């Protein structure tokens, strides 16, 4: 029988959800991008928009938890 493997993490992760728009980008005019990340929202937004050289406007961010706090 194989022993259970334990995983120990050194960094606490706070899952986040966020929303942003891309004003001035006609192809996505009127669209809102909604995302989930386990890294910082700022880092994730830069990853998504930097390579396409797209300006963005962050609309919202918050912890990714259920309404009951779980």
CSV table of C-alpha atoms in Angstrom, one decimal:
chain,number,residue,atom,x,y,z
A,1,UNK,CA,0.0,0.0,0.0
A,2,UNK,CA,1.4,3.4,-1.0
A,3,UNK,CA,1.7,6.0,1.8
A,4,UNK,CA,-0.2,9.3,1.4
A,5,UNK,CA,1.9,12.1,0.1
A,6,UNK,CA,1.9,15.3,2.1
A,7,UNK,CA,2.3,18.7,0.5
A,8,UNK,CA,3.6,21.6,2.5
A,9,UNK,CA,3.4,25.1,1.1
A,10,UNK,CA,5.5,28.0,2.1
A,11,UNK,CA,3.2,30.7,0.8
A,12,UNK,CA,-0.5,31.3,1.5
A,13,UNK,CA,-2.5,31.8,-1.6
A,14,UNK,CA,-5.6,34.0,-1.7
A,15,UNK,CA,-7.6,33.2,-4.8
A,16,UNK,CA,-8.9,36.4,-6.5
A,17,UNK,CA,-11.5,37.2,-9.1
A,18,UNK,CA,-11.4,40.4,-11.2
A,19,UNK,CA,-13.0,42.2,-14.1
A,20,UNK,CA,-11.5,44.6,-16.7
A,21,UNK,CA,-12.4,46.3,-19.9
A,22,UNK,CA,-10.2,47.4,-22.9
A,23,UNK,CA,-11.3,50.9,-23.8
A,24,UNK,CA,-10.0,52.0,-27.2
A,25,UNK,CA,-9.9,48.4,-28.5
A,26,UNK,CA,-12.8,48.3,-31.0
A,27,UNK,CA,-12.8,44.5,-31.4
A,28,UNK,CA,-13.8,44.1,-27.7
A,29,UNK,CA,-15.9,47.2,-27.4
A,30,UNK,CA,-18.6,46.7,-24.8
A,31,UNK,CA,-17.1,43.5,-23.4
A,32,UNK,CA,-15.9,42.8,-19.9
A,33,UNK,CA,-13.2,40.2,-19.2
A,34,UNK,CA,-13.8,38.3,-15.9
A,35,UNK,CA,-11.0,36.2,-14.6
A,36,UNK,CA,-9.7,34.1,-11.7
A,37,UNK,CA,-6.1,34.0,-10.4
A,38,UNK,CA,-4.1,32.6,-7.6
A,39,UNK,CA,-1.4,35.2,-8.1
A,40,UNK,CA,-1.7,39.0,-7.8
A,41,UNK,CA,-4.4,40.6,-9.9
A,42,UNK,CA,-1.9,43.3,-11.1
A,43,UNK,CA,0.5,40.6,-12.3
A,44,UNK,CA,-2.2,38.7,-14.1
A,45,UNK,CA,-3.6,41.8,-15.8
A,46,UNK,CA,-0.1,42.7,-17.0
A,47,UNK,CA,0.4,39.1,-18.4
A,48,UNK,CA,-2.9,39.3,-20.3
A,49,UNK,CA,-2.5,42.7,-21.8
A,50,UNK,CA,1.2,43.3,-22.1
A,51,UNK,CA,2.0,41.1,-25.1
A,52,UNK,CA,-1.0,42.4,-27.1
A,53,UNK,CA,0.0,46.0,-26.1
A,54,UNK,CA,-3.6,46.7,-25.0
A,55,UNK,CA,-4.6,49.4,-22.5
A,56,UNK,CA,-7.0,48.2,-19.9
A,57,UNK,CA,-9.2,49.6,-17.1
A,58,UNK,CA,-9.7,47.4,-14.0
A,59,UNK,CA,-13.4,47.4,-13.1
A,60,UNK,CA,-13.4,45.3,-10.0
A,61,UNK,CA,-11.4,42.8,-7.9
A,62,UNK,CA,-12.3,40.7,-4.8
A,63,UNK,CA,-11.5,37.5,-2.9
A,64,UNK,CA,-12.8,34.4,-4.6
A,65,UNK,CA,-15.0,33.0,-1.8
A,66,UNK,CA,-18.6,31.9,-1.6
A,67,UNK,CA,-21.2,34.2,-0.1
A,68,UNK,CA,-21.0,32.1,3.1
A,69,UNK,CA,-17.3,32.8,3.5
A,70,UNK,CA,-16.1,29.3,2.6
